[in-house]
Amino acid sequence: TEKKSRTAFERSKTDVFRVRTHNVGYLKKIRIEHDNTGMNASWFLDRVVITDVIRPHLRFYFACNNWLSREEGDGLYVRDLLASMDQMDMPKYNKYVVSIFTADMKASGTDADVFINIFGEFGDT
């Protein structure tokens, strides 16, 4: 049987990505952006939640509630979002689950490639 797969970052959907990288310590901010390509590059991002896989009770919240768009809002498609965070013990290596929520409004999904950088106390990735 053939399973239909949807594309990422569609209206009113949540996309979850597992990222394996060095531990960056306390999360302070993320930079999220897209390359402004595709038929419908404009994207309304509600929020990003990053969960520490090793300590799943630790979640870092990054509110956006804004367009990443050349045409909509303030015309920016790169945004730095500040973390709402708790302290944690830090192993040398870590895994994070990155959950990205696209807003439920007309034309809020994007076809563009989206990039995210995670910034922490010990560096970024």
Short mmCIF file of N, CA and C in Angstrom, two decimals:
data_model
loop_
_atom_site.label_atom_id
_atom_site.label_comp_id
_atom_site.label_asym_id
_atom_site.label_seq_id
_atom_site.Cartn_x
_atom_site.Cartn_y
_atom_site.Cartn_z
N THR A 1 0.84 -1.19 0.00
CA THR A 1 0.00 0.00 0.00
C THR A 1 0.88 1.25 0.00
N GLU A 2 0.36 2.26 -0.62
CA GLU A 2 1.09 3.53 -0.69
C GLU A 2 0.56 4.47 0.37
N LYS A 3 1.45 5.03 1.16
CA LYS A 3 1.06 5.95 2.22
C LYS A 3 1.31 7.38 1.74
N LYS A 4 0.27 8.19 1.84
CA LYS A 4 0.42 9.59 1.42
C LYS A 4 1.13 10.38 2.50
N SER A 5 2.19 11.07 2.15
CA SER A 5 2.89 11.89 3.12
C SER A 5 2.62 13.36 2.81
N ARG A 6 2.52 14.16 3.86
CA ARG A 6 2.29 15.58 3.65
C ARG A 6 3.62 16.31 3.75
N THR A 7 3.64 17.50 3.24
CA THR A 7 4.84 18.31 3.36
C THR A 7 4.86 18.98 4.73
N ALA A 8 6.01 19.46 5.12
CA ALA A 8 6.16 20.10 6.43
C ALA A 8 5.63 21.53 6.39
N PHE A 9 5.35 22.06 7.57
CA PHE A 9 4.98 23.46 7.79
C PHE A 9 3.67 23.85 7.11
N GLU A 10 2.68 22.95 7.18
CA GLU A 10 1.37 23.25 6.63
C GLU A 10 0.49 23.91 7.69
N ARG A 11 -0.53 24.60 7.22
CA ARG A 11 -1.46 25.32 8.08
C ARG A 11 -2.00 24.44 9.21
N SER A 12 -1.97 24.98 10.41
CA SER A 12 -2.53 24.35 11.61
C SER A 12 -1.93 22.98 11.93
N LYS A 13 -0.68 22.75 11.53
CA LYS A 13 -0.01 21.47 11.78
C LYS A 13 1.19 21.69 12.69
N THR A 14 1.60 20.61 13.34
CA THR A 14 2.79 20.60 14.18
C THR A 14 3.81 19.67 13.54
N ASP A 15 5.01 20.13 13.34
CA ASP A 15 6.09 19.33 12.78
C ASP A 15 7.12 19.08 13.86
N VAL A 16 7.54 17.83 13.99
CA VAL A 16 8.49 17.45 15.04
C VAL A 16 9.75 16.89 14.40
N PHE A 17 10.90 17.39 14.83
CA PHE A 17 12.19 16.96 14.31
C PHE A 17 13.08 16.57 15.47
N ARG A 18 13.83 15.49 15.31
CA ARG A 18 14.82 15.09 16.32
C ARG A 18 16.18 15.57 15.84
N VAL A 19 16.88 16.28 16.71
CA VAL A 19 18.16 16.88 16.37
C VAL A 19 19.21 16.32 17.33
N ARG A 20 20.26 15.69 16.80
CA ARG A 20 21.36 15.19 17.63
C ARG A 20 22.55 16.11 17.41
N THR A 21 23.07 16.68 18.49
CA THR A 21 24.14 17.66 18.38
C THR A 21 24.85 17.76 19.73
N HIS A 22 25.90 18.55 19.79
CA HIS A 22 26.55 18.77 21.08
C HIS A 22 25.63 19.60 21.97
N ASN A 23 25.78 19.46 23.26
CA ASN A 23 24.94 20.19 24.20
C ASN A 23 25.36 21.65 24.22
N VAL A 24 24.42 22.54 24.07
CA VAL A 24 24.71 23.97 24.07
C VAL A 24 24.40 24.63 25.41
N GLY A 25 24.04 23.83 26.40
CA GLY A 25 23.75 24.39 27.72
C GLY A 25 22.34 24.94 27.79
N TYR A 26 22.13 25.91 28.66
CA TYR A 26 20.82 26.53 28.79
C TYR A 26 20.46 27.19 27.47
N LEU A 27 19.28 26.92 26.98
CA LEU A 27 18.85 27.54 25.73
C LEU A 27 18.45 28.98 26.01
N LYS A 28 18.99 29.89 25.19
CA LYS A 28 18.72 31.30 25.36
C LYS A 28 17.83 31.84 24.24
N LYS A 29 18.13 31.44 23.03
CA LYS A 29 17.34 31.91 21.89
C LYS A 29 17.55 30.95 20.73
N ILE A 30 16.69 31.06 19.76
CA ILE A 30 16.88 30.36 18.49
C ILE A 30 16.75 31.38 17.37
N ARG A 31 17.37 31.09 16.27
CA ARG A 31 17.16 31.86 15.04
C ARG A 31 16.45 30.92 14.08
N ILE A 32 15.31 31.33 13.60
CA ILE A 32 14.55 30.52 12.65
C ILE A 32 14.32 31.35 11.40
N GLU A 33 14.49 30.71 10.27
CA GLU A 33 14.38 31.44 9.01
C GLU A 33 14.01 30.48 7.89
N HIS A 34 13.63 31.02 6.77
CA HIS A 34 13.47 30.23 5.56
C HIS A 34 14.16 30.95 4.41
N ASP A 35 14.27 30.26 3.28
CA ASP A 35 15.03 30.83 2.17
C ASP A 35 14.17 31.58 1.17
N ASN A 36 12.91 31.84 1.52
CA ASN A 36 11.99 32.62 0.70
C ASN A 36 11.78 32.03 -0.69
N THR A 37 11.83 30.69 -0.79
CA THR A 37 11.60 30.04 -2.08
C THR A 37 10.29 29.27 -2.05
N GLY A 38 9.87 28.79 -3.18
CA GLY A 38 8.65 28.01 -3.28
C GLY A 38 7.48 28.88 -3.72
N MET A 39 6.39 28.22 -4.03
CA MET A 39 5.19 28.92 -4.52
C MET A 39 4.61 29.85 -3.45
N ASN A 40 4.61 29.39 -2.22
CA ASN A 40 4.02 30.16 -1.11
C ASN A 40 5.02 30.24 0.03
N ALA A 41 5.99 31.12 -0.09
CA ALA A 41 7.06 31.18 0.91
C ALA A 41 6.61 31.80 2.23
N SER A 42 5.65 32.70 2.21
CA SER A 42 5.20 33.37 3.43
C SER A 42 4.70 32.33 4.44
N TRP A 43 5.08 32.52 5.70
CA TRP A 43 4.78 31.54 6.75
C TRP A 43 4.47 32.28 8.03
N PHE A 44 3.36 31.95 8.66
CA PHE A 44 3.02 32.53 9.96
C PHE A 44 3.34 31.50 11.03
N LEU A 45 4.38 31.76 11.79
CA LEU A 45 4.84 30.84 12.83
C LEU A 45 4.23 31.23 14.17
N ASP A 46 3.57 30.27 14.79
CA ASP A 46 2.98 30.51 16.10
C ASP A 46 4.04 30.42 17.18
N ARG A 47 4.70 29.24 17.30
CA ARG A 47 5.69 29.06 18.35
C ARG A 47 6.55 27.84 18.04
N VAL A 48 7.66 27.75 18.75
CA VAL A 48 8.55 26.59 18.70
C VAL A 48 8.73 26.11 20.13
N VAL A 49 8.68 24.80 20.31
CA VAL A 49 8.93 24.20 21.62
C VAL A 49 10.08 23.22 21.44
N ILE A 50 11.12 23.34 22.25
CA ILE A 50 12.25 22.42 22.20
C ILE A 50 12.27 21.64 23.50
N THR A 51 12.23 20.31 23.37
CA THR A 51 12.22 19.41 24.52
C THR A 51 13.57 18.71 24.60
N ASP A 52 14.14 18.69 25.78
CA ASP A 52 15.39 17.97 26.03
C ASP A 52 15.06 16.48 26.11
N VAL A 53 15.58 15.67 25.18
CA VAL A 53 15.26 14.25 25.13
C VAL A 53 15.74 13.52 26.38
N ILE A 54 16.90 13.91 26.89
CA ILE A 54 17.45 13.26 28.07
C ILE A 54 16.64 13.62 29.33
N ARG A 55 16.11 14.82 29.37
CA ARG A 55 15.26 15.28 30.46
C ARG A 55 13.95 15.82 29.88
N PRO A 56 13.03 14.92 29.50
CA PRO A 56 11.83 15.35 28.76
C PRO A 56 10.90 16.30 29.51
N HIS A 57 11.07 16.42 30.82
CA HIS A 57 10.25 17.38 31.56
C HIS A 57 10.72 18.81 31.32
N LEU A 58 11.92 18.98 30.74
CA LEU A 58 12.42 20.32 30.44
C LEU A 58 12.01 20.72 29.03
N ARG A 59 11.23 21.77 28.96
CA ARG A 59 10.78 22.28 27.67
C ARG A 59 11.13 23.76 27.60
N PHE A 60 11.58 24.17 26.44
CA PHE A 60 11.94 25.56 26.20
C PHE A 60 10.97 26.12 25.16
N TYR A 61 10.34 27.22 25.50
CA TYR A 61 9.29 27.78 24.67
C TYR A 61 9.78 29.05 23.99
N PHE A 62 9.51 29.14 22.70
CA PHE A 62 9.92 30.28 21.89
C PHE A 62 8.69 30.81 21.16
N ALA A 63 8.12 31.89 21.67
CA ALA A 63 6.92 32.46 21.06
C ALA A 63 7.31 33.31 19.85
N CYS A 64 6.55 33.19 18.78
CA CYS A 64 6.78 34.02 17.60
C CYS A 64 5.52 34.82 17.28
N ASN A 65 4.42 34.12 16.95
CA ASN A 65 3.16 34.76 16.60
C ASN A 65 3.35 35.87 15.58
N ASN A 66 4.10 35.54 14.52
CA ASN A 66 4.43 36.56 13.53
C ASN A 66 4.71 35.90 12.19
N TRP A 67 4.67 36.71 11.15
CA TRP A 67 5.01 36.25 9.80
C TRP A 67 6.51 36.15 9.62
N LEU A 68 6.94 35.12 8.89
CA LEU A 68 8.27 35.08 8.30
C LEU A 68 7.99 35.20 6.81
N SER A 69 8.11 36.41 6.30
CA SER A 69 7.62 36.69 4.96
C SER A 69 8.21 37.98 4.42
N ARG A 70 8.49 37.98 3.14
CA ARG A 70 8.90 39.21 2.48
C ARG A 70 7.68 40.08 2.18
N GLU A 71 6.52 39.43 2.00
CA GLU A 71 5.31 40.15 1.58
C GLU A 71 4.39 40.53 2.73
N GLU A 72 4.39 39.74 3.81
CA GLU A 72 3.43 39.94 4.90
C GLU A 72 4.11 40.56 6.12
N GLY A 73 3.31 41.25 6.93
CA GLY A 73 3.83 41.79 8.19
C GLY A 73 4.95 42.78 7.98
N ASP A 74 6.04 42.63 8.75
CA ASP A 74 7.16 43.57 8.68
C ASP A 74 8.20 43.20 7.62
N GLY A 75 7.93 42.14 6.84
CA GLY A 75 8.82 41.79 5.73
C GLY A 75 10.04 40.97 6.12
N LEU A 76 10.13 40.52 7.37
CA LEU A 76 11.29 39.72 7.80
C LEU A 76 10.99 38.23 7.67
N TYR A 77 11.96 37.48 7.18
CA TYR A 77 11.80 36.02 7.17
C TYR A 77 12.95 35.33 7.89
N VAL A 78 13.61 36.09 8.77
CA VAL A 78 14.58 35.57 9.74
C VAL A 78 14.19 36.19 11.08
N ARG A 79 14.02 35.35 12.10
CA ARG A 79 13.65 35.88 13.41
C ARG A 79 14.46 35.21 14.50
N ASP A 80 14.92 36.01 15.47
CA ASP A 80 15.53 35.51 16.70
C ASP A 80 14.44 35.48 17.76
N LEU A 81 14.23 34.30 18.35
CA LEU A 81 13.20 34.13 19.36
C LEU A 81 13.86 33.81 20.70
N LEU A 82 13.47 34.53 21.74
CA LEU A 82 14.06 34.32 23.06
C LEU A 82 13.36 33.18 23.79
N ALA A 83 14.14 32.44 24.57
CA ALA A 83 13.62 31.27 25.28
C ALA A 83 12.96 31.66 26.59
N SER A 84 11.91 30.92 26.90
CA SER A 84 11.38 30.88 28.25
C SER A 84 11.86 29.53 28.78
N MET A 85 12.80 29.54 29.76
CA MET A 85 13.51 28.29 30.09
C MET A 85 13.68 28.05 31.57
N ASP A 86 14.02 26.80 31.88
CA ASP A 86 14.37 26.39 33.23
C ASP A 86 15.82 25.91 33.23
N GLN A 87 16.45 25.90 34.41
CA GLN A 87 17.81 25.40 34.49
C GLN A 87 17.82 23.88 34.38
N MET A 88 18.95 23.33 33.93
CA MET A 88 19.07 21.87 33.80
C MET A 88 20.51 21.45 34.00
N ASP A 89 20.72 20.19 34.34
CA ASP A 89 22.07 19.61 34.35
C ASP A 89 22.45 19.35 32.91
N MET A 90 23.76 19.45 32.61
CA MET A 90 24.16 19.37 31.23
C MET A 90 25.18 18.29 30.94
N PRO A 91 24.78 17.24 30.22
CA PRO A 91 25.77 16.28 29.73
C PRO A 91 26.54 16.88 28.56
N LYS A 92 27.63 16.24 28.16
CA LYS A 92 28.45 16.77 27.07
C LYS A 92 27.69 16.75 25.74
N TYR A 93 26.95 15.67 25.49
CA TYR A 93 26.16 15.57 24.26
C TYR A 93 24.70 15.50 24.62
N ASN A 94 23.86 15.91 23.71
CA ASN A 94 22.45 15.96 24.01
C ASN A 94 21.63 15.75 22.76
N LYS A 95 20.36 15.43 22.96
CA LYS A 95 19.38 15.36 21.88
C LYS A 95 18.24 16.28 22.27
N TYR A 96 17.65 16.93 21.30
CA TYR A 96 16.50 17.78 21.52
C TYR A 96 15.41 17.37 20.54
N VAL A 97 14.17 17.47 20.98
CA VAL A 97 13.04 17.33 20.07
C VAL A 97 12.54 18.74 19.80
N VAL A 98 12.50 19.12 18.54
CA VAL A 98 12.08 20.46 18.14
C VAL A 98 10.68 20.34 17.54
N SER A 99 9.69 20.93 18.20
CA SER A 99 8.31 20.91 17.72
C SER A 99 7.97 22.31 17.22
N ILE A 100 7.55 22.41 15.98
CA ILE A 100 7.26 23.70 15.35
C ILE A 100 5.79 23.73 14.98
N PHE A 101 5.08 24.76 15.44
CA PHE A 101 3.64 24.87 15.24
C PHE A 101 3.34 25.99 14.24
N THR A 102 2.78 25.63 13.11
CA THR A 102 2.36 26.63 12.13
C THR A 102 0.96 27.09 12.50
N ALA A 103 0.71 28.39 12.42
CA ALA A 103 -0.56 28.97 12.83
C ALA A 103 -1.71 28.48 11.95
N ASP A 104 -2.92 28.52 12.51
CA ASP A 104 -4.13 28.13 11.79
C ASP A 104 -4.80 29.37 11.22
N MET A 105 -4.25 29.87 10.13
CA MET A 105 -4.86 30.99 9.43
C MET A 105 -4.58 30.85 7.95
N LYS A 106 -5.38 31.48 7.13
CA LYS A 106 -5.29 31.35 5.69
C LYS A 106 -3.88 31.65 5.18
N ALA A 107 -3.35 30.74 4.35
CA ALA A 107 -2.05 30.91 3.69
C ALA A 107 -0.88 31.00 4.67
N SER A 108 -1.01 30.41 5.86
CA SER A 108 0.07 30.50 6.85
C SER A 108 1.18 29.46 6.62
N GLY A 109 0.95 28.42 5.83
CA GLY A 109 1.97 27.42 5.53
C GLY A 109 3.00 27.96 4.55
N THR A 110 4.17 27.31 4.46
CA THR A 110 5.21 27.75 3.53
C THR A 110 5.76 26.56 2.77
N ASP A 111 6.16 26.81 1.53
CA ASP A 111 6.85 25.81 0.71
C ASP A 111 8.36 26.00 0.79
N ALA A 112 8.81 27.07 1.44
CA ALA A 112 10.24 27.39 1.51
C ALA A 112 10.97 26.40 2.41
N ASP A 113 12.29 26.26 2.20
CA ASP A 113 13.12 25.49 3.11
C ASP A 113 13.31 26.32 4.38
N VAL A 114 13.13 25.70 5.53
CA VAL A 114 13.20 26.39 6.81
C VAL A 114 14.45 25.93 7.55
N PHE A 115 15.14 26.86 8.21
CA PHE A 115 16.37 26.58 8.95
C PHE A 115 16.20 27.05 10.38
N ILE A 116 16.83 26.36 11.32
CA ILE A 116 16.77 26.77 12.72
C ILE A 116 18.17 26.62 13.33
N ASN A 117 18.58 27.64 14.10
CA ASN A 117 19.81 27.59 14.89
C ASN A 117 19.42 27.64 16.35
N ILE A 118 20.08 26.83 17.18
CA ILE A 118 19.82 26.81 18.62
C ILE A 118 21.01 27.45 19.31
N PHE A 119 20.75 28.44 20.17
CA PHE A 119 21.79 29.15 20.88
C PHE A 119 21.69 28.84 22.37
N GLY A 120 22.81 28.48 22.97
CA GLY A 120 22.80 28.16 24.39
C GLY A 120 23.98 28.76 25.13
N GLU A 121 24.05 28.48 26.40
CA GLU A 121 25.10 29.02 27.25
C GLU A 121 26.49 28.62 26.76
N PHE A 122 26.62 27.42 26.18
CA PHE A 122 27.93 26.91 25.78
C PHE A 122 28.17 26.96 24.28
N GLY A 123 27.36 27.70 23.56
CA GLY A 123 27.56 27.82 22.13
C GLY A 123 26.26 27.66 21.37
N ASP A 124 26.38 27.45 20.09
CA ASP A 124 25.20 27.29 19.27
C ASP A 124 25.41 26.15 18.28
N THR A 125 24.32 25.74 17.67
CA THR A 125 24.37 24.64 16.72
C THR A 125 23.30 24.81 15.65
#
